[in-house]
Amino acid sequence: MKYFSTRDKSLNFSFRDIFLRGLAPDGGLFLPSEIKKYQQNEIKDLNSLSYLDLATEIIFNFCKDDITKKELKNLIEDAYKNFKIKEVVNLKKIGNINLLELYHGPTLAFKDIAMQVIGNMYDHLKVADKKKVNIIVATSGDTGSAAISALNGRKNINVFVLHPHNRISNIQRKIMTTIGSDNIFNVAIKGSFDDCQKIVKDMFNHNEFREKINMSGVNSINWARIVCQIVYYFYSYFRLKKKNISFSVPTGNFGDIYAGYVAKKMGLPIDKLIVATNENNILQRVINTGEYKPDTVKPSISPSMDIQVASNFERLLFDVVGQDDKKVNSLMGDLLKKGSFNLNDNEINIIKKDFEAVKINDEKTKLIIKNIDKEHKFIVDPHTATGFGAANKFKGLENVVVLGTAHPFKFNETINHVTSKKLEAPSQLKMHMDKKEKFDIVENKISQIKNYILGKIK
Ligand SMILES: *Cc1c(COP(=O)(O)O)cnc(C)c1O
């Protein structure tokens, strides 16, 4: 199996290569040449596996040329030993909706699930053996802390985390800026998440700089993250024990929900994948009208979804245009030159077969949090709340699972404001409220950020 780019099918990379690089050299995203399709009886065989064994089976399909199954199993077991629950995730019923809690990892967001495995993969693939690796991450609030927790103190690895200054929650920022050791650098960029993500992509595309610092990335464009997220789609299906299943997914960069799409390609009987967005609804617009046009980012109470350039959408686009790399290239060229591209009716219909999309604004999100608390004595965070809101729009759809993407404590100020409740910090959280925060504020200019990085790694 090889990996190629959404913009050039002739490229030929190994799992280890794409793991280290993150972004393809032509600016496209990596995809595997084959996706294993399970037959019905094979799916039955996976049915009773523990989360850890299921993760080993699923992830192995994508990295078998570089890691043995036994090694992978060890690495996964080690990755999840700090989770609050042994089965990593937890499916529960809230009224007539199913909630999959994905936030019992060390930094209380679903991003821990992929990131803890990735941290171990860095060591296992020995990518930093001979030369120090500098990982540059853009975060809308949760990727950063998950990356820091997974990569803290690892030998020969530095992590630079770029977050949008003053646009993440206080707890999100505190976790990032108080748990890191000497190999972690937090940078607050005077801009939006889209600005942070663009800087990281531009640095990847600048060959000389990338090679000079031996740059690597763990943003959701990294295929290894997608692969780890496929697992819990299968797991929920097996625990729900119904013929088919749908998912409602709080969405920003389209990584998490795209993993659900891959699960469907692998043979999981998924009916619909519902994209829940906040006011930053580029995905809701493209899925319903065909126009992909990034707007300016509007800050919301679900900051991890304050994204207008949903990078992973390019992977779906590749399928939608019949796996035509030239067509993807030309659409992405339009986006760069004209600021948008358009899909035709046929292409929209292809997307609509698998996806629905709903926008839930801040007012509705607050109402949802309030109502779930009132009716079910249960607190959901603002991101998860958009998932509930979107799921409720589809009364005819059975067996919907909402992905709970963050623990409410991470957004305790909003929760307190909406419900008057004061939440306690979960025990696995290693955050030091009273410790001095460590971060630098830098202008939204790639040259300044490059200099910052070069200054630190001298
Ligand atoms: C990252 C994140 C999302 C969005 O996930 P994508 O993979 O970027 O679509 C949603 N909710 C929370 C809490 C997140 O941290």
Short mmCIF file of C-alpha atoms and ligand atoms in Angstrom, two decimals:
data_model
loop_
_atom_site.label_atom_id
_atom_site.label_comp_id
_atom_site.label_asym_id
_atom_site.label_seq_id
_atom_site.Cartn_x
_atom_site.Cartn_y
_atom_site.Cartn_z
CA MET A 1 0.00 0.00 0.00
CA LYS A 2 1.23 3.47 -0.82
CA TYR A 3 0.08 6.98 0.00
CA PHE A 4 -0.49 9.70 -2.58
CA SER A 5 -1.78 13.28 -2.59
CA THR A 6 -5.32 14.47 -3.32
CA ARG A 7 -3.65 16.71 -5.91
CA ASP A 8 -1.30 14.13 -7.43
CA LYS A 9 -2.07 10.42 -7.55
CA SER A 10 1.38 9.56 -8.91
CA LEU A 11 3.12 10.33 -5.60
CA ASN A 12 4.35 7.34 -3.66
CA PHE A 13 4.94 7.65 0.10
CA SER A 14 5.07 5.15 2.96
CA PHE A 15 3.05 5.42 6.18
CA ARG A 16 6.20 6.51 8.00
CA ASP A 17 6.78 9.29 5.43
CA ILE A 18 3.27 10.68 5.61
CA PHE A 19 3.22 10.35 9.38
CA LEU A 20 6.27 12.57 9.63
CA ARG A 21 5.27 15.03 6.90
CA GLY A 22 1.56 15.54 7.59
CA LEU A 23 0.97 17.62 4.45
CA ALA A 24 1.81 16.43 0.91
CA PRO A 25 4.61 18.34 -0.88
CA ASP A 26 2.13 19.80 -3.40
CA GLY A 27 -0.06 21.23 -0.62
CA GLY A 28 -2.61 18.42 -0.97
CA LEU A 29 -3.60 15.88 1.66
CA PHE A 30 -2.36 12.30 1.82
CA LEU A 31 -4.67 9.39 1.06
CA PRO A 32 -3.97 5.64 1.03
CA SER A 33 -4.11 3.71 -2.23
CA GLU A 34 -6.41 1.11 -0.63
CA ILE A 35 -9.03 1.21 2.08
CA LYS A 36 -9.85 -2.22 3.48
CA LYS A 37 -13.51 -3.09 2.97
CA TYR A 38 -14.79 -5.51 5.61
CA GLN A 39 -17.40 -8.05 4.52
CA GLN A 40 -20.43 -8.49 6.78
CA ASN A 41 -19.09 -11.63 8.41
CA GLU A 42 -15.76 -9.93 9.05
CA ILE A 43 -17.56 -7.05 10.75
CA LYS A 44 -19.31 -9.61 12.96
CA ASP A 45 -15.91 -10.95 13.98
CA LEU A 46 -14.87 -7.52 15.25
CA ASN A 47 -18.07 -7.17 17.25
CA SER A 48 -16.93 -8.38 20.64
CA LEU A 49 -13.43 -6.95 20.72
CA SER A 50 -12.35 -4.60 23.49
CA TYR A 51 -11.67 -1.02 22.45
CA LEU A 52 -7.92 -1.66 22.50
CA ASP A 53 -8.12 -4.79 20.35
CA LEU A 54 -10.53 -3.15 17.93
CA ALA A 55 -8.18 -0.16 17.63
CA THR A 56 -5.31 -2.53 16.85
CA GLU A 57 -7.29 -4.30 14.10
CA ILE A 58 -8.54 -1.12 12.44
CA ILE A 59 -5.36 0.97 12.64
CA PHE A 60 -3.17 -1.91 11.48
CA ASN A 61 -4.81 -1.80 8.03
CA PHE A 62 -3.17 1.54 7.41
CA CYS A 63 0.35 1.10 8.80
CA LYS A 64 1.20 -2.58 8.33
CA ASP A 65 4.23 -1.89 6.17
CA ASP A 66 5.89 0.01 9.02
CA ILE A 67 4.64 -1.48 12.30
CA THR A 68 3.94 -5.10 13.29
CA LYS A 69 0.57 -5.89 14.83
CA LYS A 70 2.17 -6.81 18.12
CA GLU A 71 4.10 -3.55 18.29
CA LEU A 72 0.97 -1.63 17.41
CA LYS A 73 -0.99 -3.35 20.15
CA ASN A 74 1.64 -2.46 22.77
CA LEU A 75 1.76 1.09 21.61
CA ILE A 76 -2.02 1.43 21.78
CA GLU A 77 -2.25 -0.15 25.22
CA ASP A 78 0.35 2.25 26.50
CA ALA A 79 -1.40 5.22 24.87
CA TYR A 80 -4.69 4.64 26.66
CA LYS A 81 -3.44 3.74 30.12
CA ASN A 82 -3.98 7.29 31.38
CA PHE A 83 -7.60 7.45 30.33
CA LYS A 84 -10.16 7.64 33.07
CA ILE A 85 -12.10 4.69 31.68
CA LYS A 86 -10.55 1.44 30.55
CA GLU A 87 -12.65 1.20 27.40
CA VAL A 88 -11.43 4.69 26.38
CA VAL A 89 -14.90 5.88 25.29
CA ASN A 90 -18.35 5.57 26.82
CA LEU A 91 -21.75 5.24 25.15
CA LYS A 92 -24.76 6.40 27.12
CA LYS A 93 -28.35 7.34 26.54
CA ILE A 94 -29.56 10.90 27.13
CA GLY A 95 -33.30 10.88 26.49
CA ASN A 96 -33.78 9.28 23.09
CA ILE A 97 -30.34 10.26 21.87
CA ASN A 98 -27.15 8.30 22.29
CA LEU A 99 -24.04 10.13 23.42
CA LEU A 100 -20.55 8.79 22.84
CA GLU A 101 -18.29 10.42 25.41
CA LEU A 102 -14.87 10.85 23.83
CA TYR A 103 -13.45 13.15 26.48
CA HIS A 104 -12.01 10.96 29.21
CA GLY A 105 -8.39 11.40 28.17
CA PRO A 106 -5.75 13.52 29.92
CA THR A 107 -6.81 16.86 28.36
CA LEU A 108 -10.56 16.23 28.28
CA ALA A 109 -11.14 16.39 24.50
CA PHE A 110 -11.58 13.74 21.83
CA LYS A 111 -8.25 14.79 20.37
CA ASP A 112 -6.46 12.83 23.10
CA ILE A 113 -7.68 9.60 21.52
CA ALA A 114 -5.58 10.04 18.39
CA MET A 115 -2.83 12.14 19.86
CA GLN A 116 -1.78 9.72 22.61
CA VAL A 117 -1.28 7.01 19.99
CA ILE A 118 0.59 9.41 17.73
CA GLY A 119 2.93 10.39 20.56
CA ASN A 120 3.98 6.75 20.88
CA MET A 121 4.29 6.39 17.11
CA TYR A 122 6.91 9.14 17.06
CA ASP A 123 9.06 7.07 19.37
CA HIS A 124 8.30 3.78 17.69
CA LEU A 125 8.99 4.92 14.13
CA LYS A 126 12.25 6.41 15.42
CA VAL A 127 11.71 9.57 13.42
CA ALA A 128 13.66 11.62 15.93
CA ASP A 129 16.53 9.22 16.46
CA LYS A 130 19.23 10.96 14.49
CA LYS A 131 17.98 14.49 14.20
CA LYS A 132 15.77 16.60 16.42
CA VAL A 133 12.19 16.88 15.10
CA ASN A 134 10.28 20.14 15.45
CA ILE A 135 6.54 19.64 15.47
CA ILE A 136 4.51 22.72 14.59
CA VAL A 137 0.82 22.62 15.51
CA ALA A 138 -2.02 25.06 14.95
CA THR A 139 -4.81 24.78 17.50
CA SER A 140 -8.29 26.15 17.93
CA GLY A 141 -7.96 25.16 21.57
CA ASP A 142 -7.91 21.38 22.02
CA THR A 143 -5.32 19.98 19.60
CA GLY A 144 -2.60 21.98 21.34
CA SER A 145 -3.17 20.59 24.81
CA ALA A 146 -3.65 17.06 23.48
CA ALA A 147 -0.35 17.34 21.57
CA ILE A 148 1.48 18.74 24.57
CA SER A 149 0.20 15.98 26.81
CA ALA A 150 1.22 13.33 24.26
CA LEU A 151 4.65 14.73 23.40
CA ASN A 152 5.74 16.36 26.64
CA GLY A 153 9.33 15.55 27.53
CA ARG A 154 9.89 13.16 24.59
CA LYS A 155 13.49 12.87 23.55
CA ASN A 156 14.66 14.88 20.54
CA ILE A 157 11.24 16.40 19.92
CA ASN A 158 10.21 20.04 20.26
CA VAL A 159 6.59 21.12 19.98
CA PHE A 160 5.51 24.61 18.93
CA VAL A 161 1.82 25.22 19.48
CA LEU A 162 0.21 28.19 17.72
CA HIS A 163 -3.12 29.27 19.18
CA PRO A 164 -5.26 32.33 18.32
CA HIS A 165 -4.61 34.93 21.02
CA ASN A 166 -7.64 35.53 23.30
CA ARG A 167 -9.88 33.27 21.23
CA ILE A 168 -9.81 30.07 23.25
CA SER A 169 -11.33 29.39 26.66
CA ASN A 170 -9.32 30.16 29.81
CA ILE A 171 -9.18 26.51 30.80
CA GLN A 172 -8.10 25.49 27.29
CA ARG A 173 -5.26 28.01 27.49
CA LYS A 174 -4.29 27.10 31.04
CA ILE A 175 -3.98 23.40 30.25
CA MET A 176 -1.67 24.21 27.34
CA THR A 177 0.47 26.73 29.12
CA THR A 178 0.98 25.04 32.48
CA ILE A 179 1.67 21.37 31.75
CA GLY A 180 4.57 21.61 29.32
CA SER A 181 8.24 21.01 30.03
CA ASP A 182 11.30 22.42 28.24
CA ASN A 183 10.45 20.94 24.83
CA ILE A 184 7.09 22.74 24.61
CA PHE A 185 6.62 26.27 23.25
CA ASN A 186 3.24 28.00 23.31
CA VAL A 187 2.75 30.86 20.89
CA ALA A 188 -0.33 33.09 20.93
CA ILE A 189 -0.82 34.48 17.43
CA LYS A 190 -2.63 37.78 17.02
CA GLY A 191 -5.18 36.32 14.60
CA SER A 192 -7.70 33.50 14.12
CA PHE A 193 -7.27 29.72 13.99
CA ASP A 194 -7.41 29.93 10.19
CA ASP A 195 -4.40 32.27 10.34
CA CYS A 196 -2.54 29.77 12.56
CA GLN A 197 -3.38 26.88 10.24
CA LYS A 198 -2.31 28.86 7.18
CA ILE A 199 1.04 29.67 8.76
CA VAL A 200 1.66 25.99 9.49
CA LYS A 201 0.68 24.96 5.95
CA ASP A 202 2.88 27.68 4.43
CA MET A 203 5.82 26.54 6.54
CA PHE A 204 5.32 22.97 5.34
CA ASN A 205 5.30 24.20 1.76
CA HIS A 206 8.51 26.15 2.27
CA ASN A 207 10.97 23.31 1.57
CA GLU A 208 14.09 25.02 2.76
CA PHE A 209 12.58 25.98 6.11
CA ARG A 210 10.88 22.61 6.55
CA GLU A 211 14.11 20.74 6.01
CA LYS A 212 16.18 23.14 8.07
CA ILE A 213 14.10 22.56 11.20
CA ASN A 214 13.17 18.94 10.35
CA MET A 215 9.53 19.92 10.63
CA SER A 216 6.66 17.60 11.41
CA GLY A 217 2.96 18.11 12.05
CA VAL A 218 0.17 16.57 14.09
CA ASN A 219 -2.80 18.64 12.95
CA SER A 220 -5.93 16.82 11.85
CA ILE A 221 -4.62 16.88 8.30
CA ASN A 222 -2.22 14.15 9.48
CA TRP A 223 -3.69 10.88 8.21
CA ALA A 224 -2.60 9.03 11.37
CA ARG A 225 -5.06 11.09 13.38
CA ILE A 226 -7.96 10.24 11.08
CA VAL A 227 -7.10 6.55 11.33
CA CYS A 228 -7.26 6.53 15.14
CA GLN A 229 -10.67 8.22 15.02
CA ILE A 230 -12.22 5.58 12.77
CA VAL A 231 -12.14 3.15 15.70
CA TYR A 232 -14.88 4.71 17.80
CA TYR A 233 -17.36 4.75 14.92
CA PHE A 234 -17.07 0.96 14.78
CA TYR A 235 -17.09 0.68 18.55
CA SER A 236 -20.36 2.63 18.91
CA TYR A 237 -22.00 0.49 16.26
CA PHE A 238 -21.08 -2.68 18.16
CA ARG A 239 -22.27 -1.31 21.50
CA LEU A 240 -25.52 0.09 20.11
CA LYS A 241 -26.43 -3.28 18.59
CA LYS A 242 -28.72 -1.97 15.85
CA LYS A 243 -28.79 -2.76 12.14
CA ASN A 244 -27.61 0.65 11.09
CA ILE A 245 -26.40 3.83 12.74
CA SER A 246 -26.06 7.58 12.14
CA PHE A 247 -23.72 10.08 13.74
CA SER A 248 -24.01 13.75 14.58
CA VAL A 249 -20.56 15.29 14.80
CA PRO A 250 -19.55 18.75 16.09
CA THR A 251 -17.32 19.82 13.23
CA GLY A 252 -14.57 22.30 12.49
CA ASN A 253 -11.72 21.04 10.33
CA PHE A 254 -13.80 18.08 9.05
CA GLY A 255 -11.31 15.55 10.47
CA ASP A 256 -13.49 13.73 12.98
CA ILE A 257 -16.50 13.35 10.71
CA TYR A 258 -14.28 12.39 7.78
CA ALA A 259 -13.10 9.45 9.91
CA GLY A 260 -16.77 8.40 10.04
CA TYR A 261 -16.89 8.56 6.26
CA VAL A 262 -13.85 6.27 6.05
CA ALA A 263 -15.58 3.88 8.49
CA LYS A 264 -18.51 3.78 6.07
CA LYS A 265 -16.15 3.05 3.18
CA MET A 266 -14.73 0.21 5.29
CA GLY A 267 -18.18 -1.37 5.35
CA LEU A 268 -19.77 -0.01 8.54
CA PRO A 269 -23.54 0.40 7.90
CA ILE A 270 -23.69 4.15 8.53
CA ASP A 271 -26.86 5.80 7.31
CA LYS A 272 -26.06 9.52 7.68
CA LEU A 273 -23.19 11.61 8.97
CA ILE A 274 -24.58 14.90 10.27
CA VAL A 275 -22.18 17.84 10.25
CA ALA A 276 -22.97 20.16 13.16
CA THR A 277 -21.44 23.61 12.83
CA ASN A 278 -21.68 26.84 14.78
CA GLU A 279 -21.97 30.28 13.18
CA ASN A 280 -18.81 29.43 11.20
CA ASN A 281 -20.83 27.35 8.80
CA ILE A 282 -18.76 26.98 5.64
CA LEU A 283 -19.45 23.23 5.63
CA GLN A 284 -23.18 23.66 6.08
CA ARG A 285 -23.12 26.05 3.12
CA VAL A 286 -21.04 23.87 0.81
CA ILE A 287 -23.09 20.76 1.56
CA ASN A 288 -26.40 22.52 1.00
CA THR A 289 -25.51 24.92 -1.83
CA GLY A 290 -22.25 23.70 -3.38
CA GLU A 291 -20.42 26.95 -2.73
CA TYR A 292 -17.19 26.58 -0.74
CA LYS A 293 -16.33 30.09 0.33
CA PRO A 294 -14.43 30.84 3.52
CA ASP A 295 -15.81 33.82 5.43
CA THR A 296 -14.08 35.70 8.23
CA VAL A 297 -14.03 33.72 11.47
CA LYS A 298 -16.66 34.68 14.01
CA PRO A 299 -15.68 33.93 17.62
CA SER A 300 -18.27 31.70 19.34
CA ILE A 301 -18.87 29.78 22.57
CA SER A 302 -17.62 26.63 20.79
CA PRO A 303 -14.16 27.95 19.87
CA SER A 304 -12.71 24.62 18.70
CA MET A 305 -15.14 24.87 15.78
CA ASP A 306 -14.32 28.48 14.88
CA ILE A 307 -12.85 27.49 11.55
CA GLN A 308 -13.64 28.63 8.03
CA VAL A 309 -11.08 26.64 6.07
CA ALA A 310 -12.06 23.04 6.75
CA SER A 311 -8.89 21.40 5.46
CA ASN A 312 -10.00 17.77 5.54
CA PHE A 313 -12.91 18.55 3.21
CA GLU A 314 -10.35 18.21 0.42
CA ARG A 315 -10.24 14.47 1.11
CA LEU A 316 -13.98 14.13 0.57
CA LEU A 317 -13.74 16.39 -2.47
CA PHE A 318 -11.31 13.92 -4.04
CA ASP A 319 -14.03 11.23 -3.98
CA VAL A 320 -16.80 13.62 -4.97
CA VAL A 321 -15.03 14.57 -8.22
CA GLY A 322 -14.42 10.92 -9.09
CA GLN A 323 -10.89 10.73 -7.62
CA ASP A 324 -9.71 13.12 -10.30
CA ASP A 325 -6.54 14.71 -8.86
CA LYS A 326 -6.38 17.32 -11.65
CA LYS A 327 -9.90 18.45 -10.81
CA VAL A 328 -9.04 18.76 -7.08
CA ASN A 329 -5.99 20.75 -8.05
CA SER A 330 -8.01 23.12 -10.19
CA LEU A 331 -10.72 23.63 -7.52
CA MET A 332 -8.08 24.35 -4.88
CA GLY A 333 -6.49 26.74 -7.38
CA ASP A 334 -9.85 28.55 -7.69
CA LEU A 335 -10.02 28.78 -3.91
CA LEU A 336 -6.60 30.40 -3.81
CA LYS A 337 -7.19 32.79 -6.73
CA LYS A 338 -10.88 33.65 -6.44
CA GLY A 339 -11.52 32.90 -2.78
CA SER A 340 -14.10 30.18 -3.49
CA PHE A 341 -15.09 27.23 -5.67
CA ASN A 342 -18.43 25.74 -6.67
CA LEU A 343 -19.69 22.17 -6.86
CA ASN A 344 -22.38 21.21 -9.40
CA ASP A 345 -25.71 19.54 -8.55
CA ASN A 346 -24.41 16.09 -9.29
CA GLU A 347 -21.49 16.61 -6.89
CA ILE A 348 -23.77 18.02 -4.18
CA ASN A 349 -25.99 14.95 -4.53
CA ILE A 350 -23.03 12.65 -4.07
CA ILE A 351 -22.24 14.42 -0.78
CA LYS A 352 -25.89 14.39 0.29
CA LYS A 353 -26.01 10.61 0.03
CA ASP A 354 -23.74 10.39 3.06
CA PHE A 355 -23.96 13.78 4.77
CA GLU A 356 -26.40 16.27 6.23
CA ALA A 357 -25.34 19.61 7.67
CA VAL A 358 -26.91 21.93 10.23
CA LYS A 359 -25.84 25.24 11.74
CA ILE A 360 -26.52 25.81 15.44
CA ASN A 361 -25.86 29.37 16.61
CA ASP A 362 -24.72 30.40 20.10
CA GLU A 363 -28.23 31.25 21.32
CA LYS A 364 -29.54 27.81 20.36
CA THR A 365 -26.45 26.14 21.80
CA LYS A 366 -27.06 27.76 25.18
CA LEU A 367 -30.71 26.70 25.11
CA ILE A 368 -29.69 23.11 24.34
CA ILE A 369 -27.25 23.03 27.28
CA LYS A 370 -29.95 24.44 29.54
CA ASN A 371 -32.62 21.99 28.38
CA ILE A 372 -30.44 18.89 28.64
CA ASP A 373 -29.51 19.95 32.17
CA LYS A 374 -33.16 20.54 33.08
CA GLU A 375 -34.60 17.42 31.51
CA HIS A 376 -31.84 14.90 32.04
CA LYS A 377 -29.64 16.33 34.82
CA PHE A 378 -26.68 16.10 32.50
CA ILE A 379 -24.21 18.77 31.39
CA VAL A 380 -22.86 18.88 27.85
CA ASP A 381 -20.17 21.25 26.63
CA PRO A 382 -21.04 23.82 23.92
CA HIS A 383 -19.48 21.75 21.10
CA THR A 384 -21.33 18.59 22.03
CA ALA A 385 -24.49 20.69 22.36
CA THR A 386 -24.33 21.62 18.66
CA GLY A 387 -24.24 17.88 17.94
CA PHE A 388 -27.45 17.41 19.96
CA GLY A 389 -29.07 20.35 18.19
CA ALA A 390 -28.21 18.99 14.75
CA ALA A 391 -29.35 15.46 15.63
CA ASN A 392 -32.73 16.77 16.77
CA LYS A 393 -33.35 18.24 13.31
CA PHE A 394 -33.67 14.72 11.89
CA LYS A 395 -36.62 13.17 13.66
CA GLY A 396 -36.96 10.42 11.07
CA LEU A 397 -33.43 9.18 11.54
CA GLU A 398 -33.05 6.26 13.91
CA ASN A 399 -30.10 5.26 16.07
CA VAL A 400 -28.29 8.57 16.08
CA VAL A 401 -25.10 8.82 18.11
CA VAL A 402 -23.85 12.29 19.03
CA LEU A 403 -20.10 12.49 19.44
CA GLY A 404 -19.28 14.19 22.75
CA THR A 405 -16.12 16.00 21.76
CA ALA A 406 -15.14 17.84 24.94
CA HIS A 407 -15.69 17.62 28.68
CA PRO A 408 -17.89 20.47 29.93
CA PHE A 409 -15.26 21.48 32.50
CA LYS A 410 -13.15 22.83 29.65
CA PHE A 411 -15.83 25.45 29.08
CA ASN A 412 -16.86 25.92 32.69
CA GLU A 413 -17.35 29.67 32.32
CA THR A 414 -20.00 29.21 29.63
CA ILE A 415 -21.58 26.34 31.57
CA ASN A 416 -21.69 28.42 34.73
CA HIS A 417 -23.24 31.31 32.85
CA VAL A 418 -25.93 29.12 31.26
CA THR A 419 -26.79 26.71 34.08
CA SER A 420 -25.42 28.49 37.19
CA LYS A 421 -23.57 25.25 38.00
CA LYS A 422 -19.96 25.16 39.11
CA LEU A 423 -18.18 22.13 37.67
CA GLU A 424 -15.37 20.28 39.39
CA ALA A 425 -12.15 19.49 37.56
CA PRO A 426 -12.00 15.80 36.58
CA SER A 427 -9.29 13.91 38.43
CA GLN A 428 -7.13 12.98 35.44
CA LEU A 429 -6.58 16.61 34.49
CA LYS A 430 -3.04 17.66 35.28
CA MET A 431 -3.44 21.36 35.29
CA HIS A 432 -2.01 23.74 37.80
CA MET A 433 -4.39 26.62 38.32
CA ASP A 434 -1.84 28.51 40.35
CA LYS A 435 1.19 27.77 38.18
CA LYS A 436 2.56 30.56 36.05
CA GLU A 437 1.44 30.28 32.45
CA LYS A 438 4.16 30.02 29.82
CA PHE A 439 3.42 31.54 26.41
CA ASP A 440 4.67 34.24 24.06
CA ILE A 441 2.51 36.58 21.98
CA VAL A 442 3.62 36.95 18.37
CA GLU A 443 2.29 38.99 15.42
CA ASN A 444 0.28 37.18 12.74
CA LYS A 445 3.25 37.21 10.34
CA ILE A 446 4.96 34.10 9.06
CA SER A 447 8.40 35.76 9.04
CA GLN A 448 8.13 36.64 12.74
CA ILE A 449 6.99 33.16 13.65
CA LYS A 450 9.79 31.54 11.70
CA ASN A 451 12.28 33.75 13.50
CA TYR A 452 10.69 32.88 16.83
CA ILE A 453 11.11 29.17 16.10
CA LEU A 454 14.65 29.52 14.82
CA GLY A 455 15.54 31.54 17.91
CA LYS A 456 14.26 28.83 20.24
CA ILE A 457 15.93 25.84 18.57
CA LYS A 458 19.38 27.36 18.20
C1 LIG B 1 -11.41 19.79 17.33
C2 LIG B 1 -12.75 19.83 17.91
C3 LIG B 1 -13.91 19.75 17.12
C4 LIG B 1 -13.85 19.70 15.62
O1 LIG B 1 -13.26 18.54 15.11
P1 LIG B 1 -12.72 18.51 13.60
O2 LIG B 1 -12.03 17.22 13.45
O3 LIG B 1 -11.78 19.68 13.49
O4 LIG B 1 -13.91 18.69 12.72
C5 LIG B 1 -15.14 19.72 17.76
N1 LIG B 1 -15.24 19.81 19.09
C6 LIG B 1 -14.15 19.89 19.88
C7 LIG B 1 -14.34 20.00 21.34
C8 LIG B 1 -12.88 19.91 19.33
O5 LIG B 1 -11.81 20.00 20.12
#
